[in-house]
């Protein structure tokens, strides 16, 4: 049963520290999404890639967030420096034209103190 | 631009009673429609999807939804709920099955014994 994996599952850090979240999409999926879930904003898209190229990162604060796909099996989301308002659950999802929905990972729960 | 409205933020219902969770969407183009469920401290699980064809869509766990184009609605129903259905439910839209997903704010379903 193919799944999207995310690491770490939980991260507690202090304000100002760098945070890196990783996502392994389902093999063969060429589109990867990063979403963020907070109580105040709900679920919102941060960025997404197709064939490793960024298609839309308008939801991402550019000054501190960066998203990359070093290769087809790994997507990363970095926050530097982190702030308490970044505390949220970050979901990765993957999909492709040959499947009829996105598949979500279990999420990374980030707490910035 | 697309948007999703879920009119009820919280829905309490007694066990074995029927339930309807309402969803309305706005879009200038044809969309794909989804319902996701999120159990406490869990990721997102797809309940059902409407891509095309029959307007009545059946999903997992006994849920179904009906697409109404004239009313731009996609309400979720279950004839008899169980305690285990207690969760957050998200309605969502997308231009294609592999495009970014726009989520509604969510409806918290609480099943009362």
Coordinates of N, CA and C in Angstrom, one line a residue:
Chain A
X1 N 0.9 -1.2 0.0 CA 0.0 0.0 0.0 C 0.9 1.2 0.0
X2 N 1.0 1.9 -1.1 CA 1.9 3.1 -1.3 C 1.3 4.2 -0.4
X3 N 2.3 4.9 0.2 CA 1.9 6.0 1.1 C 2.9 7.2 1.0
X4 N 2.4 8.4 1.3 CA 3.3 9.5 1.4 C 3.9 9.5 2.8
X5 N 5.2 9.6 2.9 CA 5.8 9.7 4.2 C 6.4 11.0 4.5
X6 N 6.3 11.4 5.8 CA 6.8 12.7 6.2 C 7.7 12.5 7.5
X7 N 8.8 13.2 7.5 CA 9.6 13.2 8.7 C 10.1 14.7 9.0
X8 N 10.2 15.0 10.3 CA 9.8 14.2 11.4 C 8.3 14.3 11.6
X9 N 7.7 13.5 12.4 CA 6.3 13.6 12.7 C 6.0 14.7 13.7
X10 N 6.9 14.9 14.6 CA 6.8 16.0 15.6 C 8.1 16.7 15.7
X11 N 8.0 18.0 15.9 CA 9.2 18.8 16.0 C 8.9 20.0 17.0
X12 N 9.7 20.1 18.0 CA 9.6 21.2 18.9 C 11.0 21.9 18.9
X13 N 10.9 23.2 18.6 CA 12.1 24.0 18.5 C 12.0 25.4 19.1
X14 N 13.0 26.1 19.2 CA 13.0 27.4 19.8 C 13.0 28.5 18.7
X15 N 12.4 29.6 19.0 CA 12.3 30.7 18.0 C 13.7 31.0 17.5
X16 N 13.8 31.2 16.2 CA 15.1 31.6 15.6 C 15.8 30.4 15.0
X17 N 15.5 29.2 15.4 CA 16.1 28.0 14.8 C 15.6 27.6 13.4
X18 N 16.5 26.9 12.7 CA 16.1 26.4 11.4 C 15.3 25.1 11.5
X19 N 14.3 25.0 10.7 CA 13.5 23.7 10.7 C 13.4 23.2 9.3
X20 N 13.7 21.9 9.2 CA 13.5 21.3 7.9 C 12.6 20.1 8.0
X21 N 11.6 20.1 7.1 CA 10.6 19.0 7.0 C 10.8 18.3 5.7
X22 N 10.7 17.0 5.7 CA 10.9 16.2 4.5 C 9.7 15.4 4.2
X23 N 9.5 15.2 2.9 CA 8.4 14.4 2.4 C 8.9 13.5 1.3
X24 N 8.4 12.3 1.3 CA 8.7 11.3 0.2 C 7.4 11.0 -0.5
X25 N 7.2 11.5 -1.7 CA 5.9 11.3 -2.4 C 5.8 9.8 -2.8
X26 N 4.6 9.4 -3.2 CA 4.4 8.1 -3.7 C 5.2 7.9 -5.0
X27 N 5.8 6.8 -5.2 CA 6.6 6.6 -6.4 C 5.8 6.7 -7.6
X28 N 6.2 7.5 -8.6 CA 5.5 7.7 -9.8 C 4.6 9.0 -9.8
X29 N 4.4 9.5 -8.7 CA 3.6 10.8 -8.6 C 4.6 11.9 -9.0
X30 N 4.1 12.8 -9.9 CA 5.0 13.9 -10.3 C 4.6 15.2 -9.7
X31 N 3.6 15.3 -8.9 CA 3.1 16.6 -8.3 C 3.1 16.4 -6.8
X32 N 3.8 17.4 -6.2 CA 3.9 17.4 -4.7 C 3.4 18.7 -4.2
X33 N 2.6 18.6 -3.1 CA 2.0 19.8 -2.5 C 2.4 19.9 -1.0
X34 N 2.6 21.1 -0.6 CA 2.7 21.4 0.9 C 1.6 22.3 1.3
X35 N 0.9 21.8 2.4 CA -0.2 22.5 3.0 C 0.1 22.7 4.5
X36 N -0.5 23.7 5.0 CA -0.3 24.0 6.5 C -1.7 24.1 7.1
X37 N -1.8 23.6 8.3 CA -3.1 23.6 9.0 C -2.9 24.3 10.4
X38 N -3.7 25.3 10.6 CA -3.7 26.0 11.9 C -5.1 26.2 12.3
X39 N -5.3 26.5 13.5 CA -6.7 26.7 14.0 C -7.3 27.9 13.4
X40 N -6.5 29.0 13.2 CA -7.0 30.2 12.8 C -7.2 30.2 11.2
X41 N -6.3 29.7 10.5 CA -6.4 29.7 9.0 C -6.9 28.5 8.4
X42 N -7.0 27.4 9.1 CA -7.5 26.2 8.5 C -6.4 25.6 7.7
X43 N -6.8 24.9 6.6 CA -5.9 24.2 5.7 C -5.6 25.2 4.5
X44 N -4.3 25.5 4.3 CA -4.0 26.4 3.2 C -2.8 25.8 2.5
X45 N -2.8 26.1 1.2 CA -1.7 25.7 0.3 C -0.5 26.6 0.5
X46 N 0.7 26.0 0.7 CA 1.9 26.8 0.8 C 2.6 26.9 -0.6
X47 N 2.7 25.7 -1.2 CA 3.5 25.6 -2.5 C 3.2 24.2 -3.1
X48 N 3.4 24.2 -4.4 CA 3.4 22.9 -5.0 C 4.3 22.8 -6.3
X49 N 4.7 21.6 -6.5 CA 5.7 21.3 -7.6 C 5.1 20.3 -8.6
X50 N 5.6 20.4 -9.8 CA 5.2 19.4 -10.8 C 6.5 19.1 -11.5
X51 N 6.8 17.8 -11.6 CA 8.1 17.4 -12.2 C 9.3 18.1 -11.6
X52 N 9.2 18.4 -10.3 CA 10.3 19.0 -9.5 C 10.3 20.5 -9.7
X53 N 9.5 21.1 -10.6 CA 9.6 22.5 -10.8 C 8.5 23.2 -10.0
X54 N 8.8 24.3 -9.3 CA 7.7 25.0 -8.6 C 6.7 25.6 -9.5
X55 N 5.4 25.3 -9.2 CA 4.3 25.8 -10.0 C 3.6 27.0 -9.3
X56 N 3.6 27.0 -8.0 CA 2.9 28.0 -7.2 C 3.4 28.0 -5.8
X57 N 4.0 29.1 -5.4 CA 4.5 29.2 -4.0 C 3.9 30.5 -3.4
X58 N 2.8 31.0 -3.9 CA 2.3 32.2 -3.5 C 1.8 32.2 -2.1
X59 N 1.5 31.0 -1.5 CA 1.0 30.9 -0.2 C 2.1 30.9 0.9
X60 N 3.3 31.0 0.4 CA 4.5 30.8 1.3 C 5.1 32.1 1.6
X61 N 5.4 32.4 2.9 CA 6.1 33.6 3.3 C 7.5 33.5 2.7
X62 N 7.9 34.4 1.8 CA 9.1 34.2 1.1 C 10.4 34.5 1.9
X63 N 10.2 35.3 2.9 CA 11.4 35.8 3.6 C 12.0 34.7 4.5
X64 N 11.1 33.7 4.9 CA 11.6 32.7 5.8 C 11.4 31.3 5.4
X65 N 10.5 31.1 4.5 CA 10.2 29.7 4.0 C 10.8 29.5 2.7
X66 N 11.3 28.2 2.5 CA 11.7 27.8 1.2 C 11.3 26.3 0.9
X67 N 11.0 26.0 -0.3 CA 10.6 24.6 -0.6 C 11.4 24.2 -1.8
X68 N 11.8 23.0 -1.8 CA 12.6 22.4 -2.9 C 12.3 21.0 -3.1
X69 N 12.7 20.5 -4.3 CA 12.7 19.1 -4.6 C 14.0 18.7 -5.2
X70 N 14.9 18.3 -4.3 CA 16.3 17.9 -4.8 C 16.2 16.7 -5.8
X71 N 15.3 15.8 -5.6 CA 15.1 14.8 -6.6 C 13.6 14.4 -6.6
X72 N 13.2 13.4 -7.4 CA 11.8 13.1 -7.5 C 11.3 12.3 -6.3
X73 N 12.2 11.9 -5.4 CA 11.7 11.1 -4.3 C 11.8 11.9 -3.0
X74 N 12.1 13.2 -3.1 CA 12.3 14.0 -1.9 C 11.8 15.4 -2.1
X75 N 11.0 15.9 -1.2 CA 10.6 17.3 -1.2 C 10.9 17.8 0.2
X76 N 11.4 19.1 0.3 CA 11.8 19.6 1.6 C 11.1 21.0 1.8
X77 N 10.8 21.3 3.0 CA 10.2 22.6 3.4 C 11.1 23.1 4.5
X78 N 11.7 24.3 4.3 CA 12.5 24.8 5.4 C 12.0 26.1 5.9
X79 N 12.2 26.4 7.2 CA 11.8 27.6 7.8 C 13.1 28.1 8.5
X80 N 13.5 29.3 8.1 CA 14.7 29.9 8.7 C 14.6 31.4 8.7
X81 N 14.5 32.1 9.8 CA 14.4 31.6 11.2 C 12.9 31.3 11.5
X82 N 12.7 30.3 12.4 CA 11.4 30.0 12.8 C 10.8 30.9 13.8
X83 N 9.5 31.1 13.8 CA 8.8 32.0 14.7 C 7.6 31.2 15.4
X84 N 7.2 31.6 16.5 CA 6.1 31.0 17.2 C 4.8 30.9 16.3
X85 N 4.6 31.8 15.4 CA 3.4 31.8 14.6 C 3.5 30.7 13.5
X86 N 4.7 30.1 13.3 CA 4.8 29.0 12.4 C 4.3 27.7 13.0
X87 N 4.0 27.7 14.2 CA 3.5 26.5 14.9 C 2.2 26.0 14.1
X88 N 2.2 24.8 13.7 CA 1.1 24.3 12.8 C 1.4 22.8 12.5
X89 N 0.5 22.2 11.8 CA 0.7 20.9 11.2 C 1.0 21.1 9.7
X90 N 2.1 20.6 9.2 CA 2.4 20.7 7.8 C 2.2 19.4 7.1
X91 N 1.3 19.4 6.1 CA 1.0 18.2 5.3 C 1.7 18.3 4.0
X92 N 2.2 17.1 3.6 CA 2.6 17.0 2.2 C 1.6 16.0 1.5
X93 N 1.4 16.3 0.2 CA 0.5 15.4 -0.6 C 1.2 15.2 -1.9
X94 N 0.8 14.1 -2.6 CA 1.3 13.9 -3.9 C 0.2 13.3 -4.8
X95 N 0.4 13.5 -6.1 CA -0.6 13.1 -7.1 C 0.0 13.1 -8.4
X96 N -0.8 12.7 -9.4 CA -0.4 12.7 -10.8 C -1.6 12.7 -11.7
X97 N -1.4 12.9 -13.0 CA -2.5 12.9 -13.9 C -3.2 11.5 -14.0
X98 N -2.5 10.5 -13.6 CA -3.0 9.1 -13.8 C -3.8 8.7 -12.6
X99 N -3.8 9.4 -11.5 CA -4.6 9.1 -10.3 C -5.6 10.2 -10.2
X100 N -6.7 9.9 -9.5 CA -7.8 10.9 -9.5 C -8.0 11.6 -8.2
X101 N -6.9 11.6 -7.4 CA -7.0 12.4 -6.2 C -5.5 12.6 -5.7
X102 N -5.4 13.5 -4.7 CA -4.1 13.6 -4.0 C -4.1 12.7 -2.8
X103 N -2.9 12.2 -2.5 CA -2.7 11.4 -1.3 C -1.9 12.2 -0.3
X104 N -2.4 12.2 0.9 CA -1.8 13.1 2.0 C -0.9 12.2 2.9
X105 N 0.2 12.8 3.3 CA 1.0 12.2 4.3 C 0.4 12.5 5.7
X106 N 1.0 11.9 6.7 CA 0.5 12.0 8.1 C 0.7 13.4 8.7
X107 N 1.6 14.2 8.1 CA 1.8 15.5 8.7 C 3.0 15.6 9.6
X108 N 3.6 16.8 9.7 CA 4.6 17.1 10.7 C 4.0 18.2 11.6
X109 N 3.9 17.9 12.9 CA 3.4 18.8 13.9 C 4.6 19.6 14.4
X110 N 4.6 20.9 14.1 CA 5.7 21.8 14.5 C 5.3 22.7 15.6
X111 N 6.0 22.8 16.6 CA 5.8 23.7 17.7 C 7.1 24.6 17.9
X112 N 6.9 25.9 17.8 CA 8.0 26.8 17.9 C 7.8 27.6 19.2
X113 N 8.7 27.4 20.1 CA 8.6 28.1 21.4 C 9.2 29.5 21.5
Chain B
X1 N -11.3 32.6 -9.3 CA -10.8 31.9 -8.1 C -11.9 31.0 -7.5
X2 N -11.4 30.0 -6.8 CA -12.4 29.1 -6.2 C -12.4 29.3 -4.7
X3 N -13.6 29.0 -4.1 CA -13.7 29.1 -2.7 C -14.7 28.0 -2.2
X4 N -14.7 27.7 -0.9 CA -15.6 26.7 -0.4 C -16.1 27.2 0.9
X5 N -17.4 27.0 1.1 CA -18.1 27.4 2.3 C -18.7 26.2 3.0
X6 N -18.4 26.1 4.3 CA -19.1 25.1 5.1 C -19.8 25.8 6.2
X7 N -21.2 25.9 6.0 CA -22.0 26.8 6.8 C -22.0 26.4 8.3
X8 N -21.8 25.1 8.6 CA -21.9 24.7 10.0 C -20.5 24.4 10.5
X9 N -20.1 25.1 11.5 CA -18.7 24.8 12.1 C -18.8 23.6 13.0
X10 N -19.9 23.4 13.7 CA -20.1 22.3 14.6 C -21.4 21.7 14.4
X11 N -21.4 20.3 14.4 CA -22.7 19.6 14.3 C -22.7 18.5 15.3
X12 N -23.6 18.6 16.3 CA -23.7 17.5 17.3 C -24.9 16.7 16.8
X13 N -24.8 15.4 16.9 CA -25.9 14.5 16.5 C -25.8 13.3 17.4
X14 N -27.0 12.7 17.7 CA -27.1 11.5 18.5 C -26.7 10.3 17.6
X15 N -26.1 9.3 18.3 CA -25.7 8.1 17.7 C -27.0 7.5 17.0
X16 N -26.8 6.9 15.8 CA -27.7 6.3 15.0 C -28.7 7.2 14.3
X17 N -28.6 8.5 14.5 CA -29.4 9.5 13.8 C -28.7 9.8 12.5
X18 N -29.5 10.4 11.5 CA -28.9 10.8 10.3 C -28.2 12.1 10.4
X19 N -27.3 12.4 9.5 CA -26.6 13.7 9.5 C -26.4 14.2 8.1
X20 N -26.4 15.5 8.0 CA -26.0 16.2 6.7 C -25.1 17.3 7.0
X21 N -23.9 17.3 6.4 CA -22.9 18.4 6.5 C -23.0 19.1 5.2
X22 N -23.1 20.4 5.3 CA -23.4 21.2 4.1 C -22.1 21.8 3.6
X23 N -22.0 21.9 2.2 CA -20.9 22.5 1.5 C -21.4 23.2 0.3
X24 N -20.9 24.4 0.1 CA -21.2 25.2 -1.1 C -19.9 25.7 -1.6
X25 N -19.8 25.7 -2.9 CA -18.5 26.2 -3.5 C -18.8 27.3 -4.5
X26 N -17.7 28.0 -4.9 CA -17.8 29.0 -5.9 C -16.6 28.8 -6.8
X27 N -16.9 28.8 -8.1 CA -15.9 28.6 -9.1 C -16.4 29.1 -10.5
X28 N -15.5 29.6 -11.3 CA -15.9 30.1 -12.6 C -15.6 29.0 -13.6
X29 N -15.0 27.9 -13.2 CA -14.8 26.8 -14.1 C -15.3 25.5 -13.5
X30 N -15.4 24.4 -14.3 CA -15.8 23.1 -13.7 C -14.8 22.7 -12.7
X31 N -15.3 22.0 -11.6 CA -14.4 21.6 -10.6 C -14.6 20.2 -10.2
X32 N -13.6 19.6 -9.6 CA -13.7 18.4 -8.9 C -14.0 18.6 -7.4
X33 N -14.8 17.8 -6.8 CA -15.2 18.1 -5.4 C -14.8 16.9 -4.5
X34 N -14.4 17.2 -3.3 CA -14.0 16.1 -2.4 C -14.5 16.4 -1.0
X35 N -14.6 15.3 -0.3 CA -14.8 15.4 1.2 C -13.7 14.6 1.8
X36 N -13.0 15.2 2.8 CA -12.0 14.6 3.6 C -12.4 14.5 5.0
X37 N -11.9 13.5 5.7 CA -12.2 13.4 7.2 C -10.8 13.4 7.9
X38 N -10.9 14.1 9.0 CA -9.6 14.1 9.9 C -10.0 13.7 11.3
X39 N -9.6 12.6 11.7 CA -9.8 12.1 13.1 C -8.8 12.9 14.0
X40 N -9.1 13.0 15.3 CA -8.2 13.7 16.2 C -6.7 13.3 16.1
X41 N -5.9 14.3 15.9 CA -4.4 14.1 15.8 C -4.0 13.1 14.6
X42 N -4.8 13.1 13.6 CA -4.5 12.2 12.5 C -4.4 13.1 11.2
X43 N -4.0 12.5 10.1 CA -3.9 13.1 8.8 C -5.3 13.2 8.1
X44 N -5.3 13.5 6.9 CA -6.5 13.6 6.1 C -6.8 12.4 5.3
X45 N -8.0 11.9 5.4 CA -8.4 10.7 4.7 C -9.5 11.1 3.7
X46 N -9.4 10.6 2.5 CA -10.4 10.9 1.5 C -11.7 10.1 1.8
X47 N -12.8 10.7 1.9 CA -14.1 10.0 2.1 C -14.7 9.7 0.8
X48 N -14.8 10.7 -0.1 CA -15.4 10.5 -1.4 C -15.0 11.6 -2.3
X49 N -15.2 11.5 -3.6 CA -14.9 12.5 -4.6 C -15.9 12.5 -5.7
X50 N -16.2 13.6 -6.3 CA -17.0 13.8 -7.5 C -16.0 14.3 -8.6
X51 N -15.9 13.6 -9.7 CA -15.1 14.0 -10.8 C -16.0 14.3 -12.0
X52 N -17.0 13.4 -12.3 CA -17.9 13.6 -13.4 C -18.9 12.4 -13.2
X53 N -20.0 12.5 -14.1 CA -20.9 11.4 -14.1 C -22.0 11.5 -13.1
X54 N -22.4 10.4 -12.5 CA -23.5 10.5 -11.6 C -23.3 11.5 -10.5
X55 N -24.4 12.2 -10.2 CA -24.3 13.3 -9.2 C -24.3 12.7 -7.7
X56 N -24.7 11.5 -7.6 CA -24.7 10.9 -6.2 C -23.5 10.0 -6.1
X57 N -22.7 10.4 -5.2 CA -21.4 9.7 -5.0 C -21.3 9.0 -3.7
X58 N -21.0 7.7 -3.7 CA -20.8 7.0 -2.5 C -19.4 6.8 -2.1
X59 N -19.1 6.9 -0.8 CA -17.8 6.9 -0.3 C -17.6 5.8 0.8
X60 N -16.5 6.0 1.5 CA -16.2 5.0 2.5 C -17.1 5.2 3.8
X61 N -17.1 4.2 4.7 CA -17.8 4.3 6.0 C -19.3 4.7 5.9
X62 N -19.9 4.4 4.8 CA -21.4 4.7 4.6 C -21.8 6.1 4.3
X63 N -20.8 6.9 4.0 CA -21.1 8.3 3.6 C -21.4 8.4 2.1
X64 N -22.2 9.4 1.8 CA -22.5 9.7 0.4 C -22.7 11.2 0.2
X65 N -22.5 11.7 -1.0 CA -22.7 13.1 -1.2 C -23.4 13.3 -2.6
X66 N -24.1 14.4 -2.7 CA -24.8 14.7 -3.9 C -24.3 16.0 -4.5
X67 N -23.9 16.0 -5.7 CA -23.4 17.2 -6.4 C -24.6 17.9 -7.0
X68 N -24.8 19.2 -6.8 CA -25.9 19.9 -7.3 C -25.3 21.2 -8.0
X69 N -25.2 21.1 -9.3 CA -24.5 22.2 -10.1 C -25.3 23.5 -10.0
X70 N -26.6 23.4 -10.0 CA -27.4 24.7 -10.0 C -27.3 25.4 -8.7
X71 N -27.2 24.6 -7.6 CA -27.0 25.2 -6.3 C -25.6 25.3 -5.9
X72 N -24.7 24.9 -6.7 CA -23.2 24.8 -6.4 C -23.0 24.2 -5.0
X73 N -23.6 23.1 -4.8 CA -23.5 22.4 -3.5 C -23.0 21.0 -3.6
X74 N -22.5 20.5 -2.5 CA -21.9 19.1 -2.5 C -22.1 18.7 -1.0
X75 N -23.3 18.5 -0.6 CA -23.6 18.1 0.8 C -23.3 16.6 1.1
X76 N -22.8 16.4 2.3 CA -22.4 15.1 2.7 C -23.5 14.5 3.6
X77 N -23.8 13.2 3.5 CA -24.9 12.6 4.3 C -24.5 11.2 4.7
X78 N -25.1 10.9 5.9 CA -25.0 9.5 6.4 C -26.3 9.2 7.1
X79 N -26.9 8.1 6.7 CA -28.2 7.8 7.3 C -28.2 7.4 8.8
X80 N -27.1 6.9 9.3 CA -27.0 6.5 10.7 C -25.6 6.6 11.2
X81 N -25.3 7.6 12.1 CA -23.9 7.8 12.5 C -23.5 6.9 13.7
X82 N -22.2 6.7 13.8 CA -21.7 6.0 14.9 C -20.7 6.9 15.7
X83 N -20.4 6.5 16.9 CA -19.5 7.2 17.7 C -18.2 7.4 17.0
X84 N -17.8 6.4 16.2 CA -16.5 6.5 15.5 C -16.5 7.5 14.4
X85 N -17.6 8.1 14.1 CA -17.7 9.1 13.0 C -17.3 10.5 13.6
X86 N -17.1 10.6 14.9 CA -16.7 11.9 15.5 C -15.4 12.3 14.9
X87 N -15.4 13.5 14.2 CA -14.2 13.9 13.5 C -14.4 15.3 12.9
X88 N -13.4 15.8 12.2 CA -13.5 17.0 11.5 C -13.7 16.7 10.0
X89 N -14.6 17.3 9.3 CA -14.9 17.0 7.9 C -14.6 18.2 7.1
X90 N -13.9 18.0 6.0 CA -13.5 19.1 5.1 C -14.0 18.9 3.7
X91 N -14.7 19.9 3.2 CA -15.1 19.9 1.8 C -14.0 20.6 1.0
X92 N -13.8 20.2 -0.2 CA -12.7 20.8 -0.9 C -12.9 20.7 -2.4
X93 N -12.3 21.7 -3.2 CA -12.5 21.7 -4.6 C -11.1 21.8 -5.3
X94 N -11.1 21.4 -6.5 CA -9.9 21.4 -7.3 C -10.2 21.5 -8.8
X95 N -9.4 22.2 -9.6 CA -9.7 22.3 -11.0 C -9.5 20.9 -11.7
X96 N -8.5 20.2 -11.3 CA -8.3 18.9 -11.8 C -8.0 18.0 -10.6
X97 N -7.8 16.7 -10.9 CA -7.5 15.7 -9.9 C -6.1 15.9 -9.3
X98 N -5.2 16.6 -10.1 CA -3.9 16.8 -9.6 C -3.4 18.2 -9.5
X99 N -4.4 19.1 -9.3 CA -4.2 20.5 -9.1 C -4.3 20.8 -7.6
X100 N -3.9 22.0 -7.2 CA -4.0 22.4 -5.8 C -5.5 22.3 -5.4
X101 N -5.6 21.9 -4.1 CA -6.9 21.8 -3.5 C -7.2 23.0 -2.6
X102 N -8.4 23.5 -2.7 CA -8.9 24.6 -1.9 C -9.9 24.0 -0.9
X103 N -9.5 24.1 0.4 CA -10.4 23.5 1.5 C -11.3 24.5 2.1
X104 N -12.5 24.0 2.5 CA -13.4 24.7 3.3 C -12.8 24.8 4.8
X105 N -13.5 25.5 5.6 CA -13.0 25.7 7.0 C -13.2 24.5 7.9
X106 N -14.0 23.6 7.4 CA -14.3 22.3 8.2 C -15.5 22.4 9.1
X107 N -16.1 21.2 9.3 CA -17.2 21.0 10.2 C -16.8 19.9 11.2
X108 N -17.0 20.3 12.5 CA -16.7 19.3 13.5 C -18.0 18.5 13.8
X109 N -17.9 17.3 13.5 CA -19.1 16.4 13.8 C -18.8 15.7 15.2
X110 N -19.8 15.9 16.1 CA -19.7 15.2 17.4 C -20.9 14.2 17.5
X111 N -20.6 13.0 17.7 CA -21.7 12.0 17.8 C -21.9 11.7 19.3
X112 N -23.1 11.9 19.7 CA -23.4 11.8 21.2 C -24.0 10.4 21.5
X113 N -23.5 9.7 22.5 CA -24.0 8.4 22.7 C -25.5 8.4 23.2

